[in-house]
mmCIF file with all atom_site columns, C-alpha atoms in Angstrom:
data_model
loop_
_atom_site.group_PDB
_atom_site.id
_atom_site.type_symbol
_atom_site.label_atom_id
_atom_site.label_alt_id
_atom_site.label_comp_id
_atom_site.label_asym_id
_atom_site.label_entity_id
_atom_site.label_seq_id
_atom_site.pdbx_PDB_ins_code
_atom_site.Cartn_x
_atom_site.Cartn_y
_atom_site.Cartn_z
_atom_site.occupancy
_atom_site.B_iso_or_equiv
_atom_site.pdbx_formal_charge
_atom_site.auth_seq_id
_atom_site.auth_comp_id
_atom_site.auth_asym_id
_atom_site.auth_atom_id
_atom_site.pdbx_PDB_model_num
ATOM 1   C CA . MET A 1 1   ? 0.079   -0.135 0.049  1.00 0.00 ? 12  MET A CA 1
ATOM 2   C CA . PRO A 1 2   ? 1.510   3.330  -1.144 1.00 0.00 ? 13  PRO A CA 1
ATOM 3   C CA . SER A 1 3   ? 2.270   5.878  1.767  1.00 0.00 ? 14  SER A CA 1
ATOM 4   C CA . ALA A 1 4   ? -0.152  8.400  2.760  1.00 0.00 ? 15  ALA A CA 1
ATOM 5   C CA . VAL A 1 5   ? 2.825   10.789 3.467  1.00 0.00 ? 16  VAL A CA 1
ATOM 6   C CA . SER A 1 6   ? 4.176   13.280 1.248  1.00 0.00 ? 17  SER A CA 1
ATOM 7   C CA . LEU A 1 7   ? 7.577   14.816 2.108  1.00 0.00 ? 18  LEU A CA 1
ATOM 8   C CA . ILE A 1 8   ? 7.914   18.408 0.956  1.00 0.00 ? 19  ILE A CA 1
ATOM 9   C CA . ARG A 1 9   ? 11.211  20.243 -0.194 1.00 0.00 ? 20  ARG A CA 1
ATOM 10  C CA . SER A 1 10  ? 12.473  23.529 -0.942 1.00 0.00 ? 21  SER A CA 1
ATOM 11  C CA . ASP A 1 11  ? 15.388  24.894 -2.928 1.00 0.00 ? 22  ASP A CA 1
ATOM 12  C CA . LYS A 1 12  ? 15.051  28.224 -0.828 1.00 0.00 ? 23  LYS A CA 1
ATOM 13  C CA . LEU A 1 13  ? 16.251  26.454 2.204  1.00 0.00 ? 24  LEU A CA 1
ATOM 14  C CA . SER A 1 14  ? 19.557  24.592 3.317  1.00 0.00 ? 25  SER A CA 1
ATOM 15  C CA . SER A 1 15  ? 20.151  21.520 2.160  1.00 0.00 ? 26  SER A CA 1
ATOM 16  C CA . VAL A 1 16  ? 22.456  20.389 4.594  1.00 0.00 ? 27  VAL A CA 1
ATOM 17  C CA . ALA A 1 17  ? 19.121  19.323 7.063  1.00 0.00 ? 28  ALA A CA 1
ATOM 18  C CA . GLN A 1 18  ? 19.148  15.360 6.303  1.00 0.00 ? 29  GLN A CA 1
ATOM 19  C CA . TYR A 1 19  ? 15.554  15.753 6.141  1.00 0.00 ? 30  TYR A CA 1
ATOM 20  C CA . ALA A 1 20  ? 12.366  17.099 4.388  1.00 0.00 ? 31  ALA A CA 1
ATOM 21  C CA . TYR A 1 21  ? 11.385  20.191 5.678  1.00 0.00 ? 32  TYR A CA 1
ATOM 22  C CA . ALA A 1 22  ? 7.626   19.890 5.819  1.00 0.00 ? 33  ALA A CA 1
ATOM 23  C CA . ALA A 1 23  ? 5.058   16.920 5.129  1.00 0.00 ? 34  ALA A CA 1
ATOM 24  C CA . THR A 1 24  ? 1.641   16.824 4.194  1.00 0.00 ? 35  THR A CA 1
ATOM 25  C CA . VAL A 1 25  ? -0.920  13.755 4.431  1.00 0.00 ? 36  VAL A CA 1
ATOM 26  C CA . PRO A 1 26  ? -4.575  13.630 2.557  1.00 0.00 ? 37  PRO A CA 1
ATOM 27  C CA . ALA A 1 27  ? -7.702  14.646 4.486  1.00 0.00 ? 38  ALA A CA 1
ATOM 28  C CA . ASP A 1 28  ? -8.959  11.353 4.548  1.00 0.00 ? 39  ASP A CA 1
ATOM 29  C CA . ALA A 1 29  ? -5.786  9.748  6.100  1.00 0.00 ? 40  ALA A CA 1
ATOM 30  C CA . ARG A 1 30  ? -6.091  8.307  9.672  1.00 0.00 ? 41  ARG A CA 1
ATOM 31  C CA . LEU A 1 31  ? -3.706  10.047 11.616 1.00 0.00 ? 42  LEU A CA 1
ATOM 32  C CA . ILE A 1 32  ? -1.599  7.990  14.371 1.00 0.00 ? 43  ILE A CA 1
ATOM 33  C CA . PHE A 1 33  ? -0.461  10.038 17.142 1.00 0.00 ? 44  PHE A CA 1
ATOM 34  C CA . LEU A 1 34  ? 2.332   7.911  19.312 1.00 0.00 ? 45  LEU A CA 1
ATOM 35  C CA . ALA A 1 35  ? 3.336   8.678  22.672 1.00 0.00 ? 46  ALA A CA 1
ATOM 36  C CA . GLY A 1 36  ? 7.283   8.947  23.297 1.00 0.00 ? 47  GLY A CA 1
ATOM 37  C CA . SER A 1 37  ? 8.794   6.193  22.539 1.00 0.00 ? 48  SER A CA 1
ATOM 38  C CA . CYS A 1 38  ? 11.342  5.510  25.402 1.00 0.00 ? 49  CYS A CA 1
ATOM 39  C CA . PRO A 1 39  ? 14.311  2.781  25.715 1.00 0.00 ? 50  PRO A CA 1
ATOM 40  C CA . LEU A 1 40  ? 12.408  0.462  27.945 1.00 0.00 ? 51  LEU A CA 1
ATOM 41  C CA . ASN A 1 41  ? 12.654  -3.173 28.260 1.00 0.00 ? 52  ASN A CA 1
ATOM 42  C CA . ALA A 1 42  ? 9.544   -5.110 28.333 1.00 0.00 ? 53  ALA A CA 1
ATOM 43  C CA . ASP A 1 43  ? 10.261  -5.488 32.023 1.00 0.00 ? 54  ASP A CA 1
ATOM 44  C CA . GLY A 1 44  ? 10.184  -1.680 32.609 1.00 0.00 ? 55  GLY A CA 1
ATOM 45  C CA . SER A 1 45  ? 13.845  -1.532 33.067 1.00 0.00 ? 56  SER A CA 1
ATOM 46  C CA . THR A 1 46  ? 15.724  0.993  31.239 1.00 0.00 ? 57  THR A CA 1
ATOM 47  C CA . ALA A 1 47  ? 18.030  -0.373 28.481 1.00 0.00 ? 58  ALA A CA 1
ATOM 48  C CA . GLY A 1 48  ? 21.369  0.897  27.307 1.00 0.00 ? 59  GLY A CA 1
ATOM 49  C CA . ILE A 1 49  ? 21.853  3.032  30.675 1.00 0.00 ? 60  ILE A CA 1
ATOM 50  C CA . GLY A 1 50  ? 24.772  5.828  30.040 1.00 0.00 ? 61  GLY A CA 1
ATOM 51  C CA . ASP A 1 51  ? 24.739  4.811  26.225 1.00 0.00 ? 62  ASP A CA 1
ATOM 52  C CA . TYR A 1 52  ? 22.844  7.559  23.927 1.00 0.00 ? 63  TYR A CA 1
ATOM 53  C CA . LYS A 1 53  ? 23.455  5.100  21.119 1.00 0.00 ? 64  LYS A CA 1
ATOM 54  C CA . ALA A 1 54  ? 21.680  2.384  22.433 1.00 0.00 ? 65  ALA A CA 1
ATOM 55  C CA . GLN A 1 55  ? 18.678  3.947  24.239 1.00 0.00 ? 66  GLN A CA 1
ATOM 56  C CA . ALA A 1 56  ? 18.032  5.461  20.755 1.00 0.00 ? 67  ALA A CA 1
ATOM 57  C CA . GLU A 1 57  ? 17.994  2.071  19.036 1.00 0.00 ? 68  GLU A CA 1
ATOM 58  C CA . LYS A 1 58  ? 15.816  0.919  21.927 1.00 0.00 ? 69  LYS A CA 1
ATOM 59  C CA . ALA A 1 59  ? 13.306  3.522  21.249 1.00 0.00 ? 70  ALA A CA 1
ATOM 60  C CA . ILE A 1 60  ? 13.565  3.246  17.625 1.00 0.00 ? 71  ILE A CA 1
ATOM 61  C CA . GLU A 1 61  ? 12.599  -0.461 18.124 1.00 0.00 ? 72  GLU A CA 1
ATOM 62  C CA . ASN A 1 62  ? 9.773   0.581  20.542 1.00 0.00 ? 73  ASN A CA 1
ATOM 63  C CA . MET A 1 63  ? 8.063   3.066  18.136 1.00 0.00 ? 74  MET A CA 1
ATOM 64  C CA . LEU A 1 64  ? 8.408   0.560  15.429 1.00 0.00 ? 75  LEU A CA 1
ATOM 65  C CA . LEU A 1 65  ? 6.382   -1.944 17.348 1.00 0.00 ? 76  LEU A CA 1
ATOM 66  C CA . ALA A 1 66  ? 3.700   0.546  18.348 1.00 0.00 ? 77  ALA A CA 1
ATOM 67  C CA . LEU A 1 67  ? 3.458   1.667  14.880 1.00 0.00 ? 78  LEU A CA 1
ATOM 68  C CA . GLU A 1 68  ? 2.931   -1.853 14.047 1.00 0.00 ? 79  GLU A CA 1
ATOM 69  C CA . SER A 1 69  ? 0.151   -2.145 16.401 1.00 0.00 ? 80  SER A CA 1
ATOM 70  C CA . ALA A 1 70  ? -1.228  0.696  14.843 1.00 0.00 ? 81  ALA A CA 1
ATOM 71  C CA . GLY A 1 71  ? -1.379  -0.827 11.447 1.00 0.00 ? 82  GLY A CA 1
ATOM 72  C CA . ALA A 1 72  ? 1.601   1.538  10.127 1.00 0.00 ? 83  ALA A CA 1
ATOM 73  C CA . GLY A 1 73  ? 5.545   1.098  9.297  1.00 0.00 ? 84  GLY A CA 1
ATOM 74  C CA . ILE A 1 74  ? 8.339   3.389  9.220  1.00 0.00 ? 85  ILE A CA 1
ATOM 75  C CA . GLN A 1 75  ? 7.157   4.537  5.981  1.00 0.00 ? 86  GLN A CA 1
ATOM 76  C CA . ASP A 1 76  ? 4.122   6.136  7.305  1.00 0.00 ? 87  ASP A CA 1
ATOM 77  C CA . VAL A 1 77  ? 5.851   8.038  9.767  1.00 0.00 ? 88  VAL A CA 1
ATOM 78  C CA . VAL A 1 78  ? 5.282   12.114 8.963  1.00 0.00 ? 89  VAL A CA 1
ATOM 79  C CA . SER A 1 79  ? 7.352   13.525 11.736 1.00 0.00 ? 90  SER A CA 1
ATOM 80  C CA . THR A 1 80  ? 9.802   13.025 14.679 1.00 0.00 ? 91  THR A CA 1
ATOM 81  C CA . ARG A 1 81  ? 10.911  15.137 17.590 1.00 0.00 ? 92  ARG A CA 1
ATOM 82  C CA . VAL A 1 82  ? 13.743  13.274 19.110 1.00 0.00 ? 93  VAL A CA 1
ATOM 83  C CA . LEU A 1 83  ? 14.583  14.348 22.814 1.00 0.00 ? 94  LEU A CA 1
ATOM 84  C CA . VAL A 1 84  ? 18.045  13.869 24.425 1.00 0.00 ? 95  VAL A CA 1
ATOM 85  C CA . ALA A 1 85  ? 18.688  14.566 27.880 1.00 0.00 ? 96  ALA A CA 1
ATOM 86  C CA . SER A 1 86  ? 22.093  16.248 27.566 1.00 0.00 ? 97  SER A CA 1
ATOM 87  C CA . THR A 1 87  ? 24.136  19.700 26.827 1.00 0.00 ? 98  THR A CA 1
ATOM 88  C CA . GLN A 1 88  ? 26.265  18.123 24.709 1.00 0.00 ? 99  GLN A CA 1
ATOM 89  C CA . GLN A 1 89  ? 25.953  18.326 21.025 1.00 0.00 ? 100 GLN A CA 1
ATOM 90  C CA . ALA A 1 90  ? 27.980  15.255 20.163 1.00 0.00 ? 101 ALA A CA 1
ATOM 91  C CA . ASP A 1 91  ? 25.281  12.926 22.641 1.00 0.00 ? 102 ASP A CA 1
ATOM 92  C CA . LEU A 1 92  ? 22.382  14.764 20.380 1.00 0.00 ? 103 LEU A CA 1
ATOM 93  C CA . VAL A 1 93  ? 24.131  13.613 17.263 1.00 0.00 ? 104 VAL A CA 1
ATOM 94  C CA . ALA A 1 94  ? 24.706  9.770  18.501 1.00 0.00 ? 105 ALA A CA 1
ATOM 95  C CA . ALA A 1 95  ? 20.919  9.846  18.967 1.00 0.00 ? 106 ALA A CA 1
ATOM 96  C CA . TRP A 1 96  ? 20.032  11.235 15.701 1.00 0.00 ? 107 TRP A CA 1
ATOM 97  C CA . GLU A 1 97  ? 22.436  9.284  13.740 1.00 0.00 ? 108 GLU A CA 1
ATOM 98  C CA . VAL A 1 98  ? 20.144  6.101  14.864 1.00 0.00 ? 109 VAL A CA 1
ATOM 99  C CA . VAL A 1 99  ? 17.059  7.974  13.959 1.00 0.00 ? 110 VAL A CA 1
ATOM 100 C CA . ARG A 1 100 ? 18.166  8.815  10.705 1.00 0.00 ? 111 ARG A CA 1
ATOM 101 C CA . ALA A 1 101 ? 19.495  5.382  9.903  1.00 0.00 ? 112 ALA A CA 1
ATOM 102 C CA . ALA A 1 102 ? 16.047  3.978  11.026 1.00 0.00 ? 113 ALA A CA 1
ATOM 103 C CA . LEU A 1 103 ? 14.042  6.471  8.408  1.00 0.00 ? 114 LEU A CA 1
ATOM 104 C CA . GLY A 1 104 ? 16.420  5.578  5.709  1.00 0.00 ? 115 GLY A CA 1
ATOM 105 C CA . ASP A 1 105 ? 15.063  7.535  2.681  1.00 0.00 ? 116 ASP A CA 1
ATOM 106 C CA . HIS A 1 106 ? 11.972  8.582  4.568  1.00 0.00 ? 117 HIS A CA 1
ATOM 107 C CA . ASP A 1 107 ? 13.880  11.297 5.845  1.00 0.00 ? 118 ASP A CA 1
ATOM 108 C CA . VAL A 1 108 ? 10.885  13.099 7.251  1.00 0.00 ? 119 VAL A CA 1
ATOM 109 C CA . PRO A 1 109 ? 10.346  16.574 9.172  1.00 0.00 ? 120 PRO A CA 1
ATOM 110 C CA . SER A 1 110 ? 12.518  15.877 12.396 1.00 0.00 ? 121 SER A CA 1
ATOM 111 C CA . THR A 1 111 ? 13.397  18.095 15.494 1.00 0.00 ? 122 THR A CA 1
ATOM 112 C CA . LEU A 1 112 ? 16.087  17.564 17.995 1.00 0.00 ? 123 LEU A CA 1
ATOM 113 C CA . MET A 1 113 ? 16.159  18.733 20.933 1.00 0.00 ? 124 MET A CA 1
ATOM 114 C CA . GLY A 1 114 ? 18.486  18.568 24.284 1.00 0.00 ? 125 GLY A CA 1
ATOM 115 C CA . VAL A 1 115 ? 16.459  18.716 27.096 1.00 0.00 ? 126 VAL A CA 1
ATOM 116 C CA . THR A 1 116 ? 17.187  18.141 31.212 1.00 0.00 ? 127 THR A CA 1
ATOM 117 C CA . VAL A 1 117 ? 15.695  15.350 32.210 1.00 0.00 ? 128 VAL A CA 1
ATOM 118 C CA . LEU A 1 118 ? 13.273  12.650 30.763 1.00 0.00 ? 129 LEU A CA 1
ATOM 119 C CA . GLY A 1 119 ? 10.722  11.115 32.705 1.00 0.00 ? 130 GLY A CA 1
ATOM 120 C CA . TYR A 1 120 ? 12.504  7.399  33.673 1.00 0.00 ? 131 TYR A CA 1
ATOM 121 C CA . ASP A 1 121 ? 15.552  6.492  35.704 1.00 0.00 ? 132 ASP A CA 1
ATOM 122 C CA . HIS A 1 122 ? 18.650  6.774  33.451 1.00 0.00 ? 133 HIS A CA 1
ATOM 123 C CA . GLN A 1 123 ? 16.484  7.734  30.151 1.00 0.00 ? 134 GLN A CA 1
ATOM 124 C CA . LEU A 1 124 ? 18.522  9.602  27.997 1.00 0.00 ? 135 LEU A CA 1
ATOM 125 C CA . VAL A 1 125 ? 16.476  9.298  24.640 1.00 0.00 ? 136 VAL A CA 1
ATOM 126 C CA . GLU A 1 126 ? 12.853  9.625  23.879 1.00 0.00 ? 137 GLU A CA 1
ATOM 127 C CA . ILE A 1 127 ? 11.291  9.965  20.077 1.00 0.00 ? 138 ILE A CA 1
ATOM 128 C CA . GLU A 1 128 ? 8.172   11.221 19.372 1.00 0.00 ? 139 GLU A CA 1
ATOM 129 C CA . ALA A 1 129 ? 6.512   10.393 16.329 1.00 0.00 ? 140 ALA A CA 1
ATOM 130 C CA . LEU A 1 130 ? 3.415   11.344 14.049 1.00 0.00 ? 141 LEU A CA 1
ATOM 131 C CA . ALA A 1 131 ? 2.048   8.829  11.601 1.00 0.00 ? 142 ALA A CA 1
ATOM 132 C CA . ALA A 1 132 ? -0.718  8.513  8.675  1.00 0.00 ? 143 ALA A CA 1
ATOM 133 C CA . VAL A 1 133 ? -2.317  5.598  6.874  1.00 0.00 ? 144 VAL A CA 1
ATOM 134 C CA . MET A 1 134 ? -4.617  5.311  4.256  1.00 0.00 ? 145 MET A CA 1
ATOM 135 C CA . ASP A 1 135 ? -6.857  2.429  5.200  1.00 0.00 ? 146 ASP A CA 1
ATOM 136 C CA . PRO A 1 136 ? -8.365  0.420  2.726  1.00 0.00 ? 147 PRO A CA 1
ATOM 137 C CA . VAL A 1 137 ? -11.992 1.026  1.841  1.00 0.00 ? 148 VAL A CA 1
#
């Protein structure tokens, strides 16, 4: 099934960004609002303590499971927000590289933010996403 998401690019904006600057979905698309995907194991423990890359990988894994449960996949993501508990740009980049690799050619509009703290013990990364699908008629 083709994706409901159309990525928008502009030659008037910097080409340095590793993502589209905007995305659209048709009015009849079903929107899927995902909670922030956290680096939690099934038992509730935090994965990859102290490791930004490992936590981003676990958060992506959990995001993919949530998407699947909603009848969607990575190609249906409209946008992401990546929250990283750090003031160091290198830590943000470590998490972003994981997200960027997971998105592949589907380089949706994304925001990368350093924050002071996240909700779970030892949590360093959280990934929010919005997705859209066209359900069969």
